[in-house]
PDB file of C-alpha atoms in Angstrom:
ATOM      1  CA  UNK A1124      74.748 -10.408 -12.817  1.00 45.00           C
ATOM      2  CA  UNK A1125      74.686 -14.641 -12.150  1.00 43.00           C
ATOM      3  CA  UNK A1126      73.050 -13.535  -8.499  1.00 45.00           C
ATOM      4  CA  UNK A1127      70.324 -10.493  -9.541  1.00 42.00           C
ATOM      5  CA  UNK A1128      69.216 -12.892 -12.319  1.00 40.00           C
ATOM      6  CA  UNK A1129      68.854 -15.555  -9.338  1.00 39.00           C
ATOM      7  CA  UNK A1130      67.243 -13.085  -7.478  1.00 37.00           C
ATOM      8  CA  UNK A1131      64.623 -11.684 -10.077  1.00 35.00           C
ATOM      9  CA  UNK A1132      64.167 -14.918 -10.722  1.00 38.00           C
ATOM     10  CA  UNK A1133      63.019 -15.664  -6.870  1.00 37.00           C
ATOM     11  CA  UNK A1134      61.482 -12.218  -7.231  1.00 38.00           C
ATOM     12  CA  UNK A1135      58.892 -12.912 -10.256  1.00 38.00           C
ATOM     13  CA  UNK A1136      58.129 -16.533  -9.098  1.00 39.00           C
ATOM     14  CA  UNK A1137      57.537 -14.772  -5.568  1.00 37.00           C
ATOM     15  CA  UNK A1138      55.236 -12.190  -7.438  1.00 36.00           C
ATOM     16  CA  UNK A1139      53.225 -14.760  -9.263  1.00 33.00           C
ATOM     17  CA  UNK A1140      52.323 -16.629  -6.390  1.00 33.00           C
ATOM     18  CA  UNK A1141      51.507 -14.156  -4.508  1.00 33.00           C
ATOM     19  CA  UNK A1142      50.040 -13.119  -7.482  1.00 36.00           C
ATOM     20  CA  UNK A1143      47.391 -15.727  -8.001  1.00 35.00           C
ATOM     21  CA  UNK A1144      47.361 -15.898  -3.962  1.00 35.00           C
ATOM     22  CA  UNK A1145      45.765 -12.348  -3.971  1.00 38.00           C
ATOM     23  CA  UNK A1146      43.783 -13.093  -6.772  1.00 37.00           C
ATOM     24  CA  UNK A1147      42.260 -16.373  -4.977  1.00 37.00           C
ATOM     25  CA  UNK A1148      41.814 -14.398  -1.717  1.00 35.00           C
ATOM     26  CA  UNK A1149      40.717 -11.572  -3.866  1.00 34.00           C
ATOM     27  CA  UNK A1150      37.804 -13.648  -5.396  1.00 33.00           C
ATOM     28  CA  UNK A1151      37.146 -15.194  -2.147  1.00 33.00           C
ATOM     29  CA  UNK A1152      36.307 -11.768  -0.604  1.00 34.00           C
ATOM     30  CA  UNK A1153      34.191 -10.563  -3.659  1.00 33.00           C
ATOM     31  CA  UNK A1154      31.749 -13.337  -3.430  1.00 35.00           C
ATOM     32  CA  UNK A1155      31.576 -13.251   0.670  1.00 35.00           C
ATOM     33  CA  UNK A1156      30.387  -9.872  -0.135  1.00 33.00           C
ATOM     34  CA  UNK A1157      28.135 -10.516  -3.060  1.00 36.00           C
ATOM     35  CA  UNK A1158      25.992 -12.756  -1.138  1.00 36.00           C
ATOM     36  CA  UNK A1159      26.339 -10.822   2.256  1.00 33.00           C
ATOM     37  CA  UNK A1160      25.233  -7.580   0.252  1.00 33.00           C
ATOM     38  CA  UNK A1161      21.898  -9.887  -1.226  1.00 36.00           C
ATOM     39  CA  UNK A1162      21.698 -11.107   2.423  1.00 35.00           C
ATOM     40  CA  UNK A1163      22.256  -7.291   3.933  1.00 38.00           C
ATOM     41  CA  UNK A1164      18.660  -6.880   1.061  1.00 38.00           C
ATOM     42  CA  UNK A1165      16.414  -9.285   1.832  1.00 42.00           C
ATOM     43  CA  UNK A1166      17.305 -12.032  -1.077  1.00 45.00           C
ATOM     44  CA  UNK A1167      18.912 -14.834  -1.124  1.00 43.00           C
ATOM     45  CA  UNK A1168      20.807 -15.166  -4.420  1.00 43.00           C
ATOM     46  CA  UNK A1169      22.039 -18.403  -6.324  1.00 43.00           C
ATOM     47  CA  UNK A1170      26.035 -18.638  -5.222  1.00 43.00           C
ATOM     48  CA  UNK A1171      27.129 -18.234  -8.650  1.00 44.00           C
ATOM     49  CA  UNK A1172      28.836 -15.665 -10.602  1.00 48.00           C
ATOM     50  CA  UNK A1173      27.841 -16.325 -14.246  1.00 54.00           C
ATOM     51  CA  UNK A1174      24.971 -14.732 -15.784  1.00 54.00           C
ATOM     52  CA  UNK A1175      23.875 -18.004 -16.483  1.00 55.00           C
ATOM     53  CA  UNK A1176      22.846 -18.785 -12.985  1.00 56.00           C
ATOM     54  CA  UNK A1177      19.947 -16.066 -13.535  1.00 55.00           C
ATOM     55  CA  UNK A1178      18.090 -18.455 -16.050  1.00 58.00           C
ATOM     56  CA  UNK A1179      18.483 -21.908 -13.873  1.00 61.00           C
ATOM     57  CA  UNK A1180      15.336 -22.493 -12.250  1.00 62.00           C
ATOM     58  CA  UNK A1181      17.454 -24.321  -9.397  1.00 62.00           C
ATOM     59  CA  UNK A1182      18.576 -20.970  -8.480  1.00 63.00           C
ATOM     60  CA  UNK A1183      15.587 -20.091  -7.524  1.00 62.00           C
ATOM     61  CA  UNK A1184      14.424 -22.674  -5.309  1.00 68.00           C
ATOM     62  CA  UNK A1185      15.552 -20.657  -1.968  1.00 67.00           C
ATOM     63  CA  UNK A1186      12.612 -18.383  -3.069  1.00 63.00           C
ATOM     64  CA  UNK A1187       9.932 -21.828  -2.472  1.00 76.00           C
ATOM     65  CA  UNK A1188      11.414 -23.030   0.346  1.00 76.00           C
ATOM     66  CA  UNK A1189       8.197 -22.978   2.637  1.00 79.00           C
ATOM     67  CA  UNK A1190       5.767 -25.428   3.594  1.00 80.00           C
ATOM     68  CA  UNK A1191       2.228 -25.552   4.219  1.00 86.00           C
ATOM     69  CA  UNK A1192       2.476 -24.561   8.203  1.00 88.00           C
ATOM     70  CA  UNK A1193       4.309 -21.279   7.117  1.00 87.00           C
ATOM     71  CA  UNK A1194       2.468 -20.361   3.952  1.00 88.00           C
ATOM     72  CA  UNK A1195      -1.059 -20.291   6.218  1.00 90.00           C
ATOM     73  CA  UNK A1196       0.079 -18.693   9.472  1.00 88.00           C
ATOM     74  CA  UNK A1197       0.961 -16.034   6.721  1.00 88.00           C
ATOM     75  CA  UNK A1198      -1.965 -15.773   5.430  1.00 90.00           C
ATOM     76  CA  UNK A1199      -3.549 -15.442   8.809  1.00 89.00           C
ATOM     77  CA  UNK A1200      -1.299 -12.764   9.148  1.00 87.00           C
ATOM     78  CA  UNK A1201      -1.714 -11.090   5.841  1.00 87.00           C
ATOM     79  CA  UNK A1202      -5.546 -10.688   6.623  1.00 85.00           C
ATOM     80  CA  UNK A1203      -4.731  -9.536  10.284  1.00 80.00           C
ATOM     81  CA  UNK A1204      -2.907  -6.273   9.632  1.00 68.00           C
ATOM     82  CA  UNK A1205      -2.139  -5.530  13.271  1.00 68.00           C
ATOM     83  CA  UNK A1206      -0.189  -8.656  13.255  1.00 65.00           C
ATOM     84  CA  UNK A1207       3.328  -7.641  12.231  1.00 78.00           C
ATOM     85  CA  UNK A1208       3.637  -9.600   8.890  1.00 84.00           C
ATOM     86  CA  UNK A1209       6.952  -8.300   8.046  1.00 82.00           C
ATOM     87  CA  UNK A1210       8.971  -9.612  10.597  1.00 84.00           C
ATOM     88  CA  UNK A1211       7.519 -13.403   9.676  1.00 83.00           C
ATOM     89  CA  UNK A1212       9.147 -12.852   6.226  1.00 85.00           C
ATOM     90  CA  UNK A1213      12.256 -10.759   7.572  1.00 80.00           C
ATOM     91  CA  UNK A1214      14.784 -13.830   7.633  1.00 82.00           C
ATOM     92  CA  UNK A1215      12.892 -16.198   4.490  1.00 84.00           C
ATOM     93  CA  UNK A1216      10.634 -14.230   2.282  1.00 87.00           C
ATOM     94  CA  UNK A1217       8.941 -16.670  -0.014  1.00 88.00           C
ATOM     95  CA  UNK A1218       7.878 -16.287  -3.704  1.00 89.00           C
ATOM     96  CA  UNK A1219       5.112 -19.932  -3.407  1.00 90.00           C
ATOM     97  CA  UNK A1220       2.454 -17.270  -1.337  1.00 90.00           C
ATOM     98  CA  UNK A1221       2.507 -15.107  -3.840  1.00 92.00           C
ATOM     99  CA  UNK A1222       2.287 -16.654  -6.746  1.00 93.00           C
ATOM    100  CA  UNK A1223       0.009 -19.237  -5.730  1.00 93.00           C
ATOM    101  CA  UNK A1224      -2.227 -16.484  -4.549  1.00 95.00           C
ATOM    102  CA  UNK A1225      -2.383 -14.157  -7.418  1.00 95.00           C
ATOM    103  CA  UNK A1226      -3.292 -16.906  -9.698  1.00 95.00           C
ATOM    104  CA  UNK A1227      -5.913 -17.775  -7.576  1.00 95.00           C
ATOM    105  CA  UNK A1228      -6.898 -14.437  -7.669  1.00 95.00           C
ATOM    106  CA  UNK A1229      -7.086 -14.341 -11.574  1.00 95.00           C
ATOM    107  CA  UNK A1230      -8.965 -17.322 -11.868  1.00 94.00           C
ATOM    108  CA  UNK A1231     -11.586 -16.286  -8.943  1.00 94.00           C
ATOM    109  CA  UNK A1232     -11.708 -12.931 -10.525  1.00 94.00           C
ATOM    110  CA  UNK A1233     -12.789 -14.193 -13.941  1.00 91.00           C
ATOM    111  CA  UNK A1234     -14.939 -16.847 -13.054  1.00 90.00           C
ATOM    112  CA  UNK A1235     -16.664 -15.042 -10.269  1.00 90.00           C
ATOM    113  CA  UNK A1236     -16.966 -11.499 -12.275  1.00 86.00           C
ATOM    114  CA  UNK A1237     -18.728 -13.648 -14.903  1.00 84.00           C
ATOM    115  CA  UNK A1238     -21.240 -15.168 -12.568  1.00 85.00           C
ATOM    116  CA  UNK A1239     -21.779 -11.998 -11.110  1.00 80.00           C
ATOM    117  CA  UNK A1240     -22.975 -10.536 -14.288  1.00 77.00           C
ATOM    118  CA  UNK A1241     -25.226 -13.443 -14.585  1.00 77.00           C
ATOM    119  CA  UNK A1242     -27.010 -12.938 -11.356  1.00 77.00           C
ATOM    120  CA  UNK A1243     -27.023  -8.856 -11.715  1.00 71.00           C
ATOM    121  CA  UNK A1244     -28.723  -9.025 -15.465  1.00 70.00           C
ATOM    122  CA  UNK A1245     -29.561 -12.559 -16.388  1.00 62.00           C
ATOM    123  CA  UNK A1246     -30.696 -14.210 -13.790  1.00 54.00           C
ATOM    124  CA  UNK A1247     -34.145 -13.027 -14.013  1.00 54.00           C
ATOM    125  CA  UNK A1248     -34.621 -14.006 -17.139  1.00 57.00           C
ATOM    126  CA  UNK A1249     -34.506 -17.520 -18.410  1.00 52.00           C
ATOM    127  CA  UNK A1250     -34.675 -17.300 -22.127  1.00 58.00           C
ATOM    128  CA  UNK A1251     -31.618 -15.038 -22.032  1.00 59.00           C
ATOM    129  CA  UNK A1252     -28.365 -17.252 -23.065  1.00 63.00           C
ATOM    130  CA  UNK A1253     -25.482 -16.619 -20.909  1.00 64.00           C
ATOM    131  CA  UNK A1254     -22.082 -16.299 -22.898  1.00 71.00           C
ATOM    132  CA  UNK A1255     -18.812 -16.616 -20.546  1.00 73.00           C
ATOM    133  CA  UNK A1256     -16.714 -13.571 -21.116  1.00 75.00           C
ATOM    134  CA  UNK A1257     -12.996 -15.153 -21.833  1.00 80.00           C
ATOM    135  CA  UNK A1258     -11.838 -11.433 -21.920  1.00 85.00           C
ATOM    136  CA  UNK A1259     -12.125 -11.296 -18.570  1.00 87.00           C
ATOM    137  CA  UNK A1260      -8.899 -13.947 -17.799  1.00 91.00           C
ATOM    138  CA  UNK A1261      -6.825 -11.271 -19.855  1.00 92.00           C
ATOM    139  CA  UNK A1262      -8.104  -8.448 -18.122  1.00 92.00           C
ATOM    140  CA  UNK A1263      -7.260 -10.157 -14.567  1.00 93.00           C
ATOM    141  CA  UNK A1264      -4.098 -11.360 -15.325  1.00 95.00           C
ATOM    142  CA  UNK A1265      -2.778  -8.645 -16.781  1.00 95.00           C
ATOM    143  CA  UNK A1266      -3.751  -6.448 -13.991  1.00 94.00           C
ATOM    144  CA  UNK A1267      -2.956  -8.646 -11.025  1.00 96.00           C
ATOM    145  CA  UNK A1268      -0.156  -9.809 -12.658  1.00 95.00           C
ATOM    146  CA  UNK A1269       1.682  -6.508 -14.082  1.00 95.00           C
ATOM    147  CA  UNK A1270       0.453  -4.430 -10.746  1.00 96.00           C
ATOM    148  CA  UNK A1271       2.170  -7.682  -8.310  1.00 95.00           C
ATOM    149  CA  UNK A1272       5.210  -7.165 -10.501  1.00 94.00           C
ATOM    150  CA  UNK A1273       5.494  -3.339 -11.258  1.00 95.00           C
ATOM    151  CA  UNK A1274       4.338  -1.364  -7.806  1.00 95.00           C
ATOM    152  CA  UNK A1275       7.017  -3.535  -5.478  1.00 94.00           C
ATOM    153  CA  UNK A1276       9.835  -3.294  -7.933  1.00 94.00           C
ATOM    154  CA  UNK A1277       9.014   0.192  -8.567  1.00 94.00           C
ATOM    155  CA  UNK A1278       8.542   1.179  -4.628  1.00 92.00           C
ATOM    156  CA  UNK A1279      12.187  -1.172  -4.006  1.00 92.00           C
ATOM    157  CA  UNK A1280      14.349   1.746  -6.072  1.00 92.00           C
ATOM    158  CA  UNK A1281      12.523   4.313  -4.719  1.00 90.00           C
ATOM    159  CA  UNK A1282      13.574   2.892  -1.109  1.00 88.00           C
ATOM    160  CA  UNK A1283      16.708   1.681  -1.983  1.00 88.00           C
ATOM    161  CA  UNK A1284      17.497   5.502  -3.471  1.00 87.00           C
ATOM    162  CA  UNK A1285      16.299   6.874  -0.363  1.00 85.00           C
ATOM    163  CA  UNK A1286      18.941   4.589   1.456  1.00 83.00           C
ATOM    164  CA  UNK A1287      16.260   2.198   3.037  1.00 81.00           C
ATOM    165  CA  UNK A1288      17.251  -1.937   3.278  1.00 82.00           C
ATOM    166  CA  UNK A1289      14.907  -3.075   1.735  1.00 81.00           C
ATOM    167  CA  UNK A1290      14.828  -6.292  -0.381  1.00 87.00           C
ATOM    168  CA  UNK A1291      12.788  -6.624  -3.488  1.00 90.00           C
ATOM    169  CA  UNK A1292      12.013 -10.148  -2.772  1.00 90.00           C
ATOM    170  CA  UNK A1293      10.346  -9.230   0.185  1.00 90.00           C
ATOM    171  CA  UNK A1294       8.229  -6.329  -1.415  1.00 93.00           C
ATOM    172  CA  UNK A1295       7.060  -9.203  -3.472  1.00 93.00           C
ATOM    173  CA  UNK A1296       6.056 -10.718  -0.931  1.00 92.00           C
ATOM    174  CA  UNK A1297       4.552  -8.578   0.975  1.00 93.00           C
ATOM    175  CA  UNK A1298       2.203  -7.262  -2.048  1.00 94.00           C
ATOM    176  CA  UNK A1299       1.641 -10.896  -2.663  1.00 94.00           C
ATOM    177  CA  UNK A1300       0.110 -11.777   0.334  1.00 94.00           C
ATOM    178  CA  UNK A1301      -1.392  -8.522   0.649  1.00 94.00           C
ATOM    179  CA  UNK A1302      -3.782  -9.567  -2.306  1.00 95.00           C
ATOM    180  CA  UNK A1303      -5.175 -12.722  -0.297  1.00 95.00           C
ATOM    181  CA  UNK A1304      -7.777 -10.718   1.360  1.00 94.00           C
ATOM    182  CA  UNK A1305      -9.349 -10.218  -2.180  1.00 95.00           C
ATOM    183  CA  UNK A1306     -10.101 -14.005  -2.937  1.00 95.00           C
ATOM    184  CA  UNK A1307     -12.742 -14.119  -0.519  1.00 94.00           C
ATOM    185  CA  UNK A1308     -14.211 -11.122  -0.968  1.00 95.00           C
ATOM    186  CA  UNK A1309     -14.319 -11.971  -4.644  1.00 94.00           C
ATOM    187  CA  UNK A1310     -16.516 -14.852  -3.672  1.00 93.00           C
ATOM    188  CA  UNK A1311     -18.724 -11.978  -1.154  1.00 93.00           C
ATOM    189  CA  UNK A1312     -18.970  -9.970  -4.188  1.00 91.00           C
ATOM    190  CA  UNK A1313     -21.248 -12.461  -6.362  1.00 89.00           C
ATOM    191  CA  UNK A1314     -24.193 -11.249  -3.559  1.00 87.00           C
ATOM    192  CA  UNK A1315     -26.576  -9.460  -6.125  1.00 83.00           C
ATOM    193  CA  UNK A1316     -26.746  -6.636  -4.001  1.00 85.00           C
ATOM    194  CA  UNK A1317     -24.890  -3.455  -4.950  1.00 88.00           C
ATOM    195  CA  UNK A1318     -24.896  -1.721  -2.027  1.00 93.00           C
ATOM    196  CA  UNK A1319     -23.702  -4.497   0.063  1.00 93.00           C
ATOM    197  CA  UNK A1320     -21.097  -5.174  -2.561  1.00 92.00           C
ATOM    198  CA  UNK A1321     -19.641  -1.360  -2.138  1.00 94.00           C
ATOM    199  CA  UNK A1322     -19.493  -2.311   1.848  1.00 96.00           C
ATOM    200  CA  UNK A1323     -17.788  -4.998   1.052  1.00 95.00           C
ATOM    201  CA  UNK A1324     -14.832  -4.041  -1.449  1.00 96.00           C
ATOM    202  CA  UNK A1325     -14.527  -0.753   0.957  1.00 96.00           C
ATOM    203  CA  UNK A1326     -13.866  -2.512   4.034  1.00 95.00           C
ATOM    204  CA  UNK A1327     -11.408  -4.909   2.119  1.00 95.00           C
ATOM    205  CA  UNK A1328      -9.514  -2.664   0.339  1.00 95.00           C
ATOM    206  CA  UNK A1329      -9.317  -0.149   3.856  1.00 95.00           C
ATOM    207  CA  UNK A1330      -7.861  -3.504   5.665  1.00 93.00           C
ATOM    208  CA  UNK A1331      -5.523  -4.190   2.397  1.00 94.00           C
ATOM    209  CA  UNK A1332      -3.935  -0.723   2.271  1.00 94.00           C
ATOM    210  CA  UNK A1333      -3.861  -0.611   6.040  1.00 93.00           C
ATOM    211  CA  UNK A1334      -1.553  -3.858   6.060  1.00 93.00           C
ATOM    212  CA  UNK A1335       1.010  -2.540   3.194  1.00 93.00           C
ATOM    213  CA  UNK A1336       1.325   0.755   4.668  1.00 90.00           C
ATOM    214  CA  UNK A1337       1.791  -0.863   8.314  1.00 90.00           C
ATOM    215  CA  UNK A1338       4.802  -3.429   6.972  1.00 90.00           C
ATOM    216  CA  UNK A1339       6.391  -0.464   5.062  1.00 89.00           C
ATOM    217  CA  UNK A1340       6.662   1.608   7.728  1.00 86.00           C
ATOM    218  CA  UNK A1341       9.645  -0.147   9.402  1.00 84.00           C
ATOM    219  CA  UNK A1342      11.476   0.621   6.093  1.00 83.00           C
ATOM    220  CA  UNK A1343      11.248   4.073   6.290  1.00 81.00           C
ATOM    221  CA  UNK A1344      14.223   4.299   9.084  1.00 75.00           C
ATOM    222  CA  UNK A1345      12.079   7.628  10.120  1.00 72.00           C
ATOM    223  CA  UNK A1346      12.545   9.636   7.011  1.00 75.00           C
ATOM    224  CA  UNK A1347       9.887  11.906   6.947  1.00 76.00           C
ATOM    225  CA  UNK A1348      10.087  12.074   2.764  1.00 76.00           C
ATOM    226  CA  UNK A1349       9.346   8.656   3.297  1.00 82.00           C
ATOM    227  CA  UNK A1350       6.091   8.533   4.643  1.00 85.00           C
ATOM    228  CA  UNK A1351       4.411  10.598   1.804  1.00 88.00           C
ATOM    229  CA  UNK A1352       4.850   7.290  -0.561  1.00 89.00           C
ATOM    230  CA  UNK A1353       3.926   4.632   1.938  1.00 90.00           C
ATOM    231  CA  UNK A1354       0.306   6.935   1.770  1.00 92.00           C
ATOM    232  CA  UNK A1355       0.795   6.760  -2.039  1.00 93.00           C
ATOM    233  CA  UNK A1356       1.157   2.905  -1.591  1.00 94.00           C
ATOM    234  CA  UNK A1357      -1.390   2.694   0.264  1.00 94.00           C
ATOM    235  CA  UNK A1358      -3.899   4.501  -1.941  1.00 95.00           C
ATOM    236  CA  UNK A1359      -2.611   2.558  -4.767  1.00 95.00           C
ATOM    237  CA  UNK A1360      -3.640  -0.831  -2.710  1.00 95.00           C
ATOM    238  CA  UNK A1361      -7.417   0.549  -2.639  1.00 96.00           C
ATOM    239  CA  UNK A1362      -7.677   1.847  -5.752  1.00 96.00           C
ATOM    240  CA  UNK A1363      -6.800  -1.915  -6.785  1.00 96.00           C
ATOM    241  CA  UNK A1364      -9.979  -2.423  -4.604  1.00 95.00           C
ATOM    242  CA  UNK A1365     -11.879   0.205  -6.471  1.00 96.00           C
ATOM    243  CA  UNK A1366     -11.294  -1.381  -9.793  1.00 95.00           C
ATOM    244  CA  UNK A1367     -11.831  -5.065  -8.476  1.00 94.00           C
ATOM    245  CA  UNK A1368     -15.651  -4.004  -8.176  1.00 93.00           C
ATOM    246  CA  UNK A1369     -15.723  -1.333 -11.135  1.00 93.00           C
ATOM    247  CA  UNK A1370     -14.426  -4.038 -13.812  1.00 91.00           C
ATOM    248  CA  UNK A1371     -14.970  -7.373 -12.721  1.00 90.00           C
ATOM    249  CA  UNK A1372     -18.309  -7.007 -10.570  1.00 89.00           C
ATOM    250  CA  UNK A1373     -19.806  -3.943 -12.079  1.00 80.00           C
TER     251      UNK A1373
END
């Protein structure tokens, strides 16, 4: 009896240490794989495993790590589609392009669609007051902003369910810098001519939907089903075109 209680004693401080070993090496392997599997999609996530790390802006600043050389040989590339844009964000999508571009956008969008209105029905006559249309900064934000947010998100689970490795970070990005092209033809689009407007909003939202359907493509691993919503993506990018010049420079 003296010797199995020695033993089970050996035998349960033996268990608990190799006990908390597993556990350590246990945890060890679960976050190795958390942040390959954010790796493995295209984000790189804060090395945390609280839910708190989600709400520290720190955690976030992977997503801005980009300086000025980067952020404008993307831009050249976002307005060159034939370019290959999505292998420049492949290994460090950014999130400062995007933003910094569609709130550009809203402001050009608002400003410009005002003094647009001004040339096309005021402009001819100068005892006509002119009244800014504030309306027009909710209009453009909530449409740049909730379509920038919404269509990538929505297009990541519909790749990610069709087994595609695609990250949403880079979606954003890619639909980010996909909406430079409009800023200057925003500034085109204050020409008080209509039918060189149309020209104008045609070509750039052909060029726009061109480039998102060209850097989606290599996500689509060559799955046929795939290539019906890369059109619908693309249509979607043009039809943002459509109702840049329907709304804002009517």
């Amino acid at each position: 009896m003296k010797d199995r209680k020695k033993s089970y004693e050996v035998f349960e401080h033996g268990f608990i240490f190799y006990a908390v070993f597993d556990e350590k090496f246990l945890f060890v392997c679960l976050c190795k794989f958390h942040h390959s599997f954010y790796l493995h999609a295209g984000e790189d996530v804060p090395t945390t495993n609280t839910w708190s790390g989600y709400f520290n802006i720190s955690s976030y600043q992977p997503y801005f790590n980009v300086d000025t050389d980067i952020v404008f040989d993307r831009l050249i590339y976002a307005v060159y589609p034939m370019g290959g844009f999505y292998m420049k964000i492949d290994s460090n999508p950014d999130m400062y392009g995007p933003v910094w571009i569609s709130t550009t956008l809203v402001f050009i969008l608002s400003a410009l669609g005002n003094c647009a209105a001004y040339l096309m029905s005021n402009g001819s006559k100068t005892d006509t007051a002119w009244n800014f249309d504030v309306n027009y900064v909710n209009w453009a934000a909530c449409a740049i902003y909730g379509y920038l947010l919404s269509v990538p998100a929505a297009f990541y689970f519909l790749l990610r369910y069709f087994g595609s490795n695609a990250g949403l970070v880079k979606l954003w990005c890619l639909w980010g810098y996909s909406l430079f092209i409009f800023i200057p033809t925003a500034l085109l689009l204050v020409i008080p001519v209509e039918i060189l407007r149309w020209i104008i909003i045609l070509f750039a939202g052909t060029a726009s939907a061109y480039f998102i359907g060209l850097n989606l493509k290599p996500y689509t691993n060559g799955q046929h089903d795939l290539f019906l919503w890369i059109l619908c993506a693309s249509v979607l990018q043009f039809l943002l075109a459509i109702f840049i010049k329907v709304f804002f420079f009517a």
